[in-house]
Short mmCIF file of C-alpha atoms and ligand atoms in Angstrom, two decimals:
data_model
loop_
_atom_site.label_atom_id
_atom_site.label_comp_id
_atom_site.label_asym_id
_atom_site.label_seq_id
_atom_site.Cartn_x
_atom_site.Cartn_y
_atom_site.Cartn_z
CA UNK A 23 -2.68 27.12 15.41
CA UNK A 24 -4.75 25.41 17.87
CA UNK A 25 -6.51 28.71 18.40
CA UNK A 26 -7.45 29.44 15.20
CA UNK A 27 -4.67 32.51 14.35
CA UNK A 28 -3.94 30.93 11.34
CA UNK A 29 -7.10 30.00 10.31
CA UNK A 30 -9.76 27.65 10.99
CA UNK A 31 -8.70 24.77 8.69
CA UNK A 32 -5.38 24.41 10.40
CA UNK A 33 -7.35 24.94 14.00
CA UNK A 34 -9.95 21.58 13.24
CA UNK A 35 -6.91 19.61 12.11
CA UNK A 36 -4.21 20.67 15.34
CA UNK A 37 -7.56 19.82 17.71
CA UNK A 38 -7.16 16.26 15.69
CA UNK A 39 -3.72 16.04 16.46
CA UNK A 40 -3.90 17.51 20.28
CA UNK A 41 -6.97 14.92 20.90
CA UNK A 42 -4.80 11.63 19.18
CA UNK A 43 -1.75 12.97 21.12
CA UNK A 44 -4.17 12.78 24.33
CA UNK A 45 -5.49 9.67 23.75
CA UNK A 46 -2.25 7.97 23.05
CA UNK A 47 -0.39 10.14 26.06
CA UNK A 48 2.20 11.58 23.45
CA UNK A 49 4.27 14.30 25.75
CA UNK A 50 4.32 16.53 22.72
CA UNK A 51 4.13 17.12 18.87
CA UNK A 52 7.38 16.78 16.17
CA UNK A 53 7.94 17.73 13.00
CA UNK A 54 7.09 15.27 9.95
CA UNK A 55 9.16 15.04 6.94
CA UNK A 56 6.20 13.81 4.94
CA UNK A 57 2.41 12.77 4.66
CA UNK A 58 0.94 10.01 2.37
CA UNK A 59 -2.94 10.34 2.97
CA UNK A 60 -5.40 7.66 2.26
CA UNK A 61 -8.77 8.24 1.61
CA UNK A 62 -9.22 9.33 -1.74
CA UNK A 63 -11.31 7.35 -3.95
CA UNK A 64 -14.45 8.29 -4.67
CA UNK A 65 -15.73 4.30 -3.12
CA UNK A 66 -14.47 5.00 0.12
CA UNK A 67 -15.15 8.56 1.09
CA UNK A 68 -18.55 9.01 -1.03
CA UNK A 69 -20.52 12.26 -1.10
CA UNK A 70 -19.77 12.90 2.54
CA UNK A 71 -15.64 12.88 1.77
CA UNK A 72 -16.29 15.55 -1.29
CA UNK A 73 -18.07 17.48 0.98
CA UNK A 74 -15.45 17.62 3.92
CA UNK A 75 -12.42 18.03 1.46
CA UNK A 76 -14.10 20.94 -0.44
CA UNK A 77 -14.76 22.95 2.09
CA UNK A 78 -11.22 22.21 3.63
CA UNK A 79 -9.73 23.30 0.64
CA UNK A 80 -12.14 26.97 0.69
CA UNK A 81 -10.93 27.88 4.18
CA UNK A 82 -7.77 27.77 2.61
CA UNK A 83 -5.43 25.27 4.26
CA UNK A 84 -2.38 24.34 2.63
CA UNK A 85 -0.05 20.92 2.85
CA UNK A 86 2.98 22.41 4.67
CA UNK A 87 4.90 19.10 3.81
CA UNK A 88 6.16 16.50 1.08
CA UNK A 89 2.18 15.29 0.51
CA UNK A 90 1.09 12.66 -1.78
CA UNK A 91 -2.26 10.48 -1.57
CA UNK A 92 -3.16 6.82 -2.11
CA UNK A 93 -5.15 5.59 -5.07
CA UNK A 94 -7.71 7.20 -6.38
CA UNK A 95 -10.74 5.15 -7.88
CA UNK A 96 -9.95 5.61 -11.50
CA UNK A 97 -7.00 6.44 -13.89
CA UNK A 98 -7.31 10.26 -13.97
CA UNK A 99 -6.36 10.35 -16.94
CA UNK A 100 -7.76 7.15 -19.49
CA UNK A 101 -10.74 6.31 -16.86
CA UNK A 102 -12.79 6.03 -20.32
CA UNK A 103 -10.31 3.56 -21.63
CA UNK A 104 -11.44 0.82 -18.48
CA UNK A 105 -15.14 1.52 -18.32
CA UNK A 106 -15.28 3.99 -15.29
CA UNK A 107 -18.90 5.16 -15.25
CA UNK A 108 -18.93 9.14 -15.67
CA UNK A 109 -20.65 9.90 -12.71
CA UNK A 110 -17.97 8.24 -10.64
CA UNK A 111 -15.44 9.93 -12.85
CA UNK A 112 -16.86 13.56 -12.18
CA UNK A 113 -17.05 12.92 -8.82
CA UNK A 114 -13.85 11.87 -8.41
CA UNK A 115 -12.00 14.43 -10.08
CA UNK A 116 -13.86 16.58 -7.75
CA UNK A 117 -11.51 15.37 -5.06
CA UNK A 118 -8.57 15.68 -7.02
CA UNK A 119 -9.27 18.91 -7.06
CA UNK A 120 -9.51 19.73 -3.46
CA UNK A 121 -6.68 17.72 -2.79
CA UNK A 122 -4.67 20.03 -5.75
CA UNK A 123 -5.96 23.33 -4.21
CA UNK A 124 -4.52 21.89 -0.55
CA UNK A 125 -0.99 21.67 -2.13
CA UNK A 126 -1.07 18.03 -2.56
CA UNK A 127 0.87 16.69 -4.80
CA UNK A 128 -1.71 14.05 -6.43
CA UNK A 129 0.64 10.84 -7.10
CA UNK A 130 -1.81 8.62 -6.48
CA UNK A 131 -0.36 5.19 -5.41
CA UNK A 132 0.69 2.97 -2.52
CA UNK A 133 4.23 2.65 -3.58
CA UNK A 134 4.63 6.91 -3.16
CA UNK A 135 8.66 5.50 -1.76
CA UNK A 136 9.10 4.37 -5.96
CA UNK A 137 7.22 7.97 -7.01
CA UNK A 138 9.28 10.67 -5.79
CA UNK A 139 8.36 10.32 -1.73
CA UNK A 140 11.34 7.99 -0.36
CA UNK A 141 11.94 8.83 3.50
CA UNK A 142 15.40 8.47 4.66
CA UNK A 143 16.59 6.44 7.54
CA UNK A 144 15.09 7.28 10.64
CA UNK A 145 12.76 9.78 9.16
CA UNK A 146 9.55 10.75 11.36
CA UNK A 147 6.70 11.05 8.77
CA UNK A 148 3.00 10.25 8.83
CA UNK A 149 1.79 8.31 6.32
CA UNK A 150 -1.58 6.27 6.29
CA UNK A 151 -1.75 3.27 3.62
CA UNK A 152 -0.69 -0.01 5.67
CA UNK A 153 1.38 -1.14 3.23
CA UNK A 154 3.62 1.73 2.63
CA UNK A 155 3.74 2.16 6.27
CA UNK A 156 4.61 -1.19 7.26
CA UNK A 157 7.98 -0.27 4.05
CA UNK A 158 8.79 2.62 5.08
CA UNK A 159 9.09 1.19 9.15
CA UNK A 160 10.50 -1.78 7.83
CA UNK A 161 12.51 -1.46 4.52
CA UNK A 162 13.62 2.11 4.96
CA UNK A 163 13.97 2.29 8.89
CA UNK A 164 11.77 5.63 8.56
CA UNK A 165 9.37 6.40 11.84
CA UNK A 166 5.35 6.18 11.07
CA UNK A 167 2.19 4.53 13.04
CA UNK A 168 -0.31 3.57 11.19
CA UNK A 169 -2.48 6.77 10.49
CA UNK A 170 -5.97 6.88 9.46
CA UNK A 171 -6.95 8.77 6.51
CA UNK A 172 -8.04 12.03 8.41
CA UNK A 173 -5.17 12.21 11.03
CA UNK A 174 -2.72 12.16 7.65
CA UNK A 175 -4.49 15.26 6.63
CA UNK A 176 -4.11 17.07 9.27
CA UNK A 177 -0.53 16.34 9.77
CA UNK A 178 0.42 17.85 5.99
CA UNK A 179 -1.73 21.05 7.25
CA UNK A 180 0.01 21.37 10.54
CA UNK A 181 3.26 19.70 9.90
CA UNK A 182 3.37 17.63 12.93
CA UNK A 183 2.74 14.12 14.73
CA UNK A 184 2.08 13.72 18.35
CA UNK A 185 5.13 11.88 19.33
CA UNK A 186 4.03 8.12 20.52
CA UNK A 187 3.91 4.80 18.93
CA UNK A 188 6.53 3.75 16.76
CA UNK A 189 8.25 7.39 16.53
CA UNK A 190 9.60 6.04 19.88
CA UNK A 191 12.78 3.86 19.34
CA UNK A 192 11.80 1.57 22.45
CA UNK A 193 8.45 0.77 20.77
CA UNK A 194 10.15 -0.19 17.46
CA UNK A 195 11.77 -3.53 19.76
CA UNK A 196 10.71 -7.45 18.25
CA UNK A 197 7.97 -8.44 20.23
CA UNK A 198 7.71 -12.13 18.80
CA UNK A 199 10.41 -14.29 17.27
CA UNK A 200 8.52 -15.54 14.09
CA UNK A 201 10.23 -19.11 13.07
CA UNK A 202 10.14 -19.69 9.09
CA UNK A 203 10.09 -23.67 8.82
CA UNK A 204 10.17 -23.84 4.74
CA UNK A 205 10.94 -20.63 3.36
CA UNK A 206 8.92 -19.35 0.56
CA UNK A 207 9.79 -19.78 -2.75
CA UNK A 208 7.93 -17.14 -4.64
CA UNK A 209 6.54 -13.92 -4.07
CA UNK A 210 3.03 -15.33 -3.64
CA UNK A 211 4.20 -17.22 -1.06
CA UNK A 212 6.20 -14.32 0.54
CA UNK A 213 2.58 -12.46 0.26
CA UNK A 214 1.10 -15.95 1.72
CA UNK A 215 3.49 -15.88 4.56
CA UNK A 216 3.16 -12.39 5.56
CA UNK A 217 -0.55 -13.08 5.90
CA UNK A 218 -0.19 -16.16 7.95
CA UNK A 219 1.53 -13.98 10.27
CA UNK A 220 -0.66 -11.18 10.42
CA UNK A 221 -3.27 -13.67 11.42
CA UNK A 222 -1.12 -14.93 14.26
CA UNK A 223 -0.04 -11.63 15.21
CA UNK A 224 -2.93 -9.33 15.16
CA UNK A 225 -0.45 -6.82 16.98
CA UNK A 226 3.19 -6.24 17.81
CA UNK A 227 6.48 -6.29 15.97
CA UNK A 228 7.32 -9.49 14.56
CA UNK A 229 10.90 -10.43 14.24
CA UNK A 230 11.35 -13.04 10.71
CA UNK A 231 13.90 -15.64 10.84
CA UNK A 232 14.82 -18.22 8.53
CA UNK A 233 14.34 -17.13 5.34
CA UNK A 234 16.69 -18.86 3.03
CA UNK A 235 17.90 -16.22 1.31
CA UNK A 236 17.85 -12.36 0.87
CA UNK A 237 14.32 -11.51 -0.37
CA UNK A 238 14.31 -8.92 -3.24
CA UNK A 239 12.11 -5.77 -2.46
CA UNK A 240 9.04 -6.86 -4.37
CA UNK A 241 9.02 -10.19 -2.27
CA UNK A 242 9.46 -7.52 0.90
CA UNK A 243 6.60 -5.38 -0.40
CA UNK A 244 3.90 -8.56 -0.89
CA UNK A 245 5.36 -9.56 2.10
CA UNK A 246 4.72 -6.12 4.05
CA UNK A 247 1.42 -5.35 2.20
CA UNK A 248 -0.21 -9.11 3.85
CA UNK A 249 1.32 -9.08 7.31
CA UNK A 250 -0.58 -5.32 7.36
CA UNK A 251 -3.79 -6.79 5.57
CA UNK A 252 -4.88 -9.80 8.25
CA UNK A 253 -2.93 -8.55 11.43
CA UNK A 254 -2.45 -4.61 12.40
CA UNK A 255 1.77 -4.80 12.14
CA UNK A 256 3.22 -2.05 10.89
CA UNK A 257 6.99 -3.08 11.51
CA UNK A 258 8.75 -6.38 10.96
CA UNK A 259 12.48 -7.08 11.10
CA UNK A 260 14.48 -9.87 9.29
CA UNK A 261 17.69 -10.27 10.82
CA UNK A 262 20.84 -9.48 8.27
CA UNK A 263 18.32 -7.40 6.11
CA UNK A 264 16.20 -5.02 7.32
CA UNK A 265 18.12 -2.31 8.32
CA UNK A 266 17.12 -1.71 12.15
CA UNK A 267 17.77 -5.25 12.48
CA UNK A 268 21.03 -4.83 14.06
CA UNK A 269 19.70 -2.43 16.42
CA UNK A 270 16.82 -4.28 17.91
CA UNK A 271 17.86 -7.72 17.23
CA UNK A 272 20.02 -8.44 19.73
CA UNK A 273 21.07 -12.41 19.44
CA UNK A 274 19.12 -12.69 22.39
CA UNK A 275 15.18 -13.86 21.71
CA UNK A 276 14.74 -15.83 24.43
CA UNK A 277 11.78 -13.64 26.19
CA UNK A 278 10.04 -13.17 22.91
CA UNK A 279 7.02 -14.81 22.18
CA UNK A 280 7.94 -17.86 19.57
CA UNK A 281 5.59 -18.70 17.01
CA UNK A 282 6.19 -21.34 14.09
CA UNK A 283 5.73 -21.27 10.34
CA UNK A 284 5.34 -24.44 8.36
CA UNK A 285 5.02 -25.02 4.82
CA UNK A 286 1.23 -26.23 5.51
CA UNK A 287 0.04 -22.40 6.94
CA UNK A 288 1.66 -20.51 3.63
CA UNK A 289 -0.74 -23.55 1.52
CA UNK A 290 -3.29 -22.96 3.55
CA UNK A 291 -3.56 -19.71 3.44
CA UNK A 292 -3.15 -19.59 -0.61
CA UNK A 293 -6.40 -22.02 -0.70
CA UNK A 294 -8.20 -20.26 1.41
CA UNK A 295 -8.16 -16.98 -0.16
CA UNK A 296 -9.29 -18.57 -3.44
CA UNK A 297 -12.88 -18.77 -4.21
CA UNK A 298 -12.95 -19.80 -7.70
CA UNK A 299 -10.92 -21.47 -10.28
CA UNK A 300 -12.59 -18.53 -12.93
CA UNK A 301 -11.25 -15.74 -13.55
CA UNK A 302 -12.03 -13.22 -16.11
CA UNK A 303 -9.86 -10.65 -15.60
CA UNK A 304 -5.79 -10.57 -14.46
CA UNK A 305 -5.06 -8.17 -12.16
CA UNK A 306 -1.47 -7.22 -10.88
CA UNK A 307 -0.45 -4.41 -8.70
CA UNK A 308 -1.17 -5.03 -4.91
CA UNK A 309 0.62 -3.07 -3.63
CA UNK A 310 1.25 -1.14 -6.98
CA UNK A 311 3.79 -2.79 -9.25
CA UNK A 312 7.60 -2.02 -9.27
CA UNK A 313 9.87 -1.55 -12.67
CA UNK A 314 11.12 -4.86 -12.06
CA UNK A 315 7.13 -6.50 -11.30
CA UNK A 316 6.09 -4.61 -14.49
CA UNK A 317 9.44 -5.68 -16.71
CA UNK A 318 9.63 -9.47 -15.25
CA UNK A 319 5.19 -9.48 -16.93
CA UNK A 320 6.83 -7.54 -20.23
CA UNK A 321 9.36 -10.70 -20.42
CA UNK A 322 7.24 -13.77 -20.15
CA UNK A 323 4.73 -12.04 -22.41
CA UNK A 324 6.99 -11.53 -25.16
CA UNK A 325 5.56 -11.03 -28.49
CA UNK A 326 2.34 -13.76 -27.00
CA UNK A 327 -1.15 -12.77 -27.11
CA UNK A 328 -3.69 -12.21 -23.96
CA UNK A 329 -7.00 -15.01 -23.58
CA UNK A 330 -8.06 -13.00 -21.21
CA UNK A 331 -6.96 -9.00 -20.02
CA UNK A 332 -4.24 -8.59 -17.57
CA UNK A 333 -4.52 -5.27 -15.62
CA UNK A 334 -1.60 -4.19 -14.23
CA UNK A 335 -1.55 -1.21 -11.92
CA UNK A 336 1.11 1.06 -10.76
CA UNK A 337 2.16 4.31 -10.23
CA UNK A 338 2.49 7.20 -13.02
CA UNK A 339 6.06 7.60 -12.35
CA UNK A 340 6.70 3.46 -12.65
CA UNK A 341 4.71 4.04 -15.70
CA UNK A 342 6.53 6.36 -17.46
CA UNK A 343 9.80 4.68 -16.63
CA UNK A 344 8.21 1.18 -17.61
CA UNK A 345 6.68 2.82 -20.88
CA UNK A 346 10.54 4.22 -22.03
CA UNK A 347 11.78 0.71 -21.61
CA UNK A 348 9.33 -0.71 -23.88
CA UNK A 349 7.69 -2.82 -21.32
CA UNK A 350 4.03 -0.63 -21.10
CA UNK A 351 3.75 -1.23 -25.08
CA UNK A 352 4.32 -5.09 -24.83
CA UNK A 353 1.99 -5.71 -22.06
CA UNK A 354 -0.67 -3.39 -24.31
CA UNK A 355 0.05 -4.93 -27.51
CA UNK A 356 -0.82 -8.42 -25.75
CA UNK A 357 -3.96 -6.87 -25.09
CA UNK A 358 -3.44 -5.83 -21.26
CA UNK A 359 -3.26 -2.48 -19.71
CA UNK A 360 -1.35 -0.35 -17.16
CA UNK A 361 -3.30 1.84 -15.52
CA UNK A 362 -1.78 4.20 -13.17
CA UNK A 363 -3.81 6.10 -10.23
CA UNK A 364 -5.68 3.72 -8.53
CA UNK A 365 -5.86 0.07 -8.02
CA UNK A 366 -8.13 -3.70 -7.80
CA UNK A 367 -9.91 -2.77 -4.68
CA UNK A 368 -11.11 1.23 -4.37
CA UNK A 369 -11.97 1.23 -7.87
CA UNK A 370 -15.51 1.00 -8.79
CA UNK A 371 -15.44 -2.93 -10.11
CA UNK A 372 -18.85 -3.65 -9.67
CA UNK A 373 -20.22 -1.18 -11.87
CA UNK A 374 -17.14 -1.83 -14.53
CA UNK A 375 -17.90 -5.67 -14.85
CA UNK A 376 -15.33 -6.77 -13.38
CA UNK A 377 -16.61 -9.84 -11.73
CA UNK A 378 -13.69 -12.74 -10.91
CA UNK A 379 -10.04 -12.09 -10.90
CA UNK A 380 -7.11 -14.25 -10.64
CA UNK A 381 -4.26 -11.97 -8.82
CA UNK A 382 -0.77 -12.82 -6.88
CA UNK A 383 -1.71 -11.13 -4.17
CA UNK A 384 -2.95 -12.29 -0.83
CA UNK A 385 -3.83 -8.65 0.67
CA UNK A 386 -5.93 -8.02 -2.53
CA UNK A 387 -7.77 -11.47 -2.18
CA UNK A 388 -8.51 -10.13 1.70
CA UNK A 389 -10.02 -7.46 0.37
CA UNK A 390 -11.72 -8.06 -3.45
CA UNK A 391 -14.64 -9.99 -2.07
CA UNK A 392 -15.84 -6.96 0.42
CA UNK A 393 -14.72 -4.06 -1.88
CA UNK A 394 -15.77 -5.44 -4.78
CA UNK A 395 -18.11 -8.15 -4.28
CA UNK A 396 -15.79 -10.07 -6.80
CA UNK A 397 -14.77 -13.47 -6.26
CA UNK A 398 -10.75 -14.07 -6.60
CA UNK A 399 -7.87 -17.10 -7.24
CA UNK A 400 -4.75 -16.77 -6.20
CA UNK A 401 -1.49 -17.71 -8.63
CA UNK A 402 1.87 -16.90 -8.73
CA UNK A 403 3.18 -14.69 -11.75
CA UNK A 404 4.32 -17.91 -13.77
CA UNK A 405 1.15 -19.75 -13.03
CA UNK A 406 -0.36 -16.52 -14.68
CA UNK A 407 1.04 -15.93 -17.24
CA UNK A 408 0.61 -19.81 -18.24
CA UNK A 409 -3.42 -19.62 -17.93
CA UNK A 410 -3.15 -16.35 -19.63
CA UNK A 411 -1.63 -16.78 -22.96
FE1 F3S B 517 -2.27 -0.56 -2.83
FE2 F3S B 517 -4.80 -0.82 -3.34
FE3 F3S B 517 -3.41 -2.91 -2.62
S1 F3S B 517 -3.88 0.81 -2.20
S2 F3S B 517 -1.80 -2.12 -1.34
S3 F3S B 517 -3.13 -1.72 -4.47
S4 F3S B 517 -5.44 -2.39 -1.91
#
């Protein structure tokens, strides 16, 4: 491949590979199960990214694995329906495109382990958005590092990681004993607390104890999505629950580094990511929202009526499953929306009018004021839904 007998697409992305492997000393390539590029809206790669994927896709390389991609900037399918301006749109779908002729299957979300790409235990794959990776290492016990954007692509045409990182069992090891003094009590603070630990661990593999009891998997996914979002972690273990925490939690910790919680840092960090007490949209979905996320918003709704829009984003598959059970034509008739494909932060805001947003989520309020020049609050799903109806 590397010399270009199976064609120059598939040549440029092995050199990738061979010069990451290099850098990171990686004795030699393995097979991945499956990709999950990011990349891929419009916002973030521009006229450059069209360019690059469009003429990948005419020298003909294929996905050779499982691929799906991140958001994309816009529903593809009801973009009218939220304002996305049609140049954007056309753009956009350009990409798409590419991406279809590459073989890639184009679920677009950051939950692609609820849409059809669930890595089993001990799985090596190479997937790119933080939060996913930091589930799959973490929740699922699957093997990824953190890829960018481009190295994902050229592992679905080649088919193969360089072996390094956190494909290596010994890397996958707690490297700080993370003490919980008052446990969180609601999945903003989960998403609170996994950002106050990001912050204090920029790097390394945090081990979470004293949580007072088993967190459900959305609580694990805000949690996952933060500690990604203001540190670099890409695996954290909580002893009795994640499921490599019987492995590499010994009951020893005494070398680890020890670093304290306290109800004050998961306050803290809630006021600090919110700018404003306005808000004039909702949105929920950071990472993309779960059956459950999506049913629990369907429940406190009832039959009430929206103040002010509630945008919920998710994946097409949670969509379709969500709009069977009812819950898609409650949140609508409230006057929200579910909008599948992309999410709060690589679509085009800006230019939709989209200006301050009230969310649950402390990766999205990391992000919303750079993105999308928008200013954010922070609430939890019942404060929400109280200031929304
Ligand atoms: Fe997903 Fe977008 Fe948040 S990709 S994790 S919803 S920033």
């Amino acid at each position: 491949m590397l010399n270009g007998r199976y064609g120059e697409g598939r040549a440029l992305a092995t050199r990738l590979l061979v010069a990451l492997g290099e850098v990171f000393e990686a004795d030699r390539m393995i097979p991945v199960k499956s990709v999950q590029v990011s990349g891929v809206s419009y916002k973030t790669i521009g006229d450059p990214g069209i360019d690059f994927l469009e003429d990948l896709a005419q020298k003909g390389v294929r996905s050779v694995v499982k691929a799906t991609l991140n958001p994309a900037g816009m529903d593809l399918r009801r973009w009218r329906t939220i304002g996305v301006p049609e140049q954007f749109a056309q753009n956009q779908l350009r990409i798409i495109s590419a991406f279809e002729k590459m073989n890639f299957s184009t679920t677009c979300t950051c939950i692609p382990y609820y849409a059809g790409n669930k890595p089993t235990y001990g799985a090596h794959i190479a997937w790119a958005e933080s939060s996913a990776v930091t589930f799959a290492n973490s929740i699922l016990g699957a093997r990824t590092n953190r890829e960018g954007g481009p190295a994902a692509l050229a592992s679905a045409i080649v088919g193969k990681t360089p072996f390094y990182g956190l494909h290596l069992a010994e890397n996958r090891r707690p490297t700080h004993e993370v003490k919980i003094e008052s446990p969180p009590s609601s999945q903003l603070e989960f998403s609170a607390l996994g950002y106050a630990i990001g912050e204090r661990i920029p790097q390394g593999v945090p081990l979470i104890e004293g949580l007072a009891k088993r967190p459900n998997l959305d609580e694990l996914k805000a949690l996952g999505a933060s500690i990604a979002a203001s540190g670099a972690v890409a695996l954290y273990h909580i002893r009795g629950v994640t499921p490599e925490s019987k492995r590499f939690c010994t009951t020893e910790t005494a070398g680890l580094e020890r670093i304290v919680i306290g109800e004050n840092e998961i306050l803290e960090t809630v006021q600090k990511l919110s700018a404003t007490n306005n808000f004039d949209h909702v949105c929920l979905g950071c990472p993309h929202m779960s059956l459950t996320e999506i049913r629990n918003l369907a429940m406190r709704i009832g039959e009430g009526k929206l103040k002010k829009p509630i945008w919920c984003f998710t994946s097409r598959k949670v969509y379709s499953l969500a709009k069977r059970k009812g819950y898609v034509d409650r949140i609508e008739r409230a006057g929200g929306k579910v909008i599948n494909d992309t999410c709060m932060v690589v679509a085009p805001f800006e230019e939709m009018g989209v200006q301050s947003i009230l969310t649950d989520s402390c990766k999205a309020a990391h992000y919303l004021p750079s993105m999308c020049r928008s200013n954010v609050t922070l609430g939890t799903l019942e404060q929400i839904v109280e200031k929304t109806i």
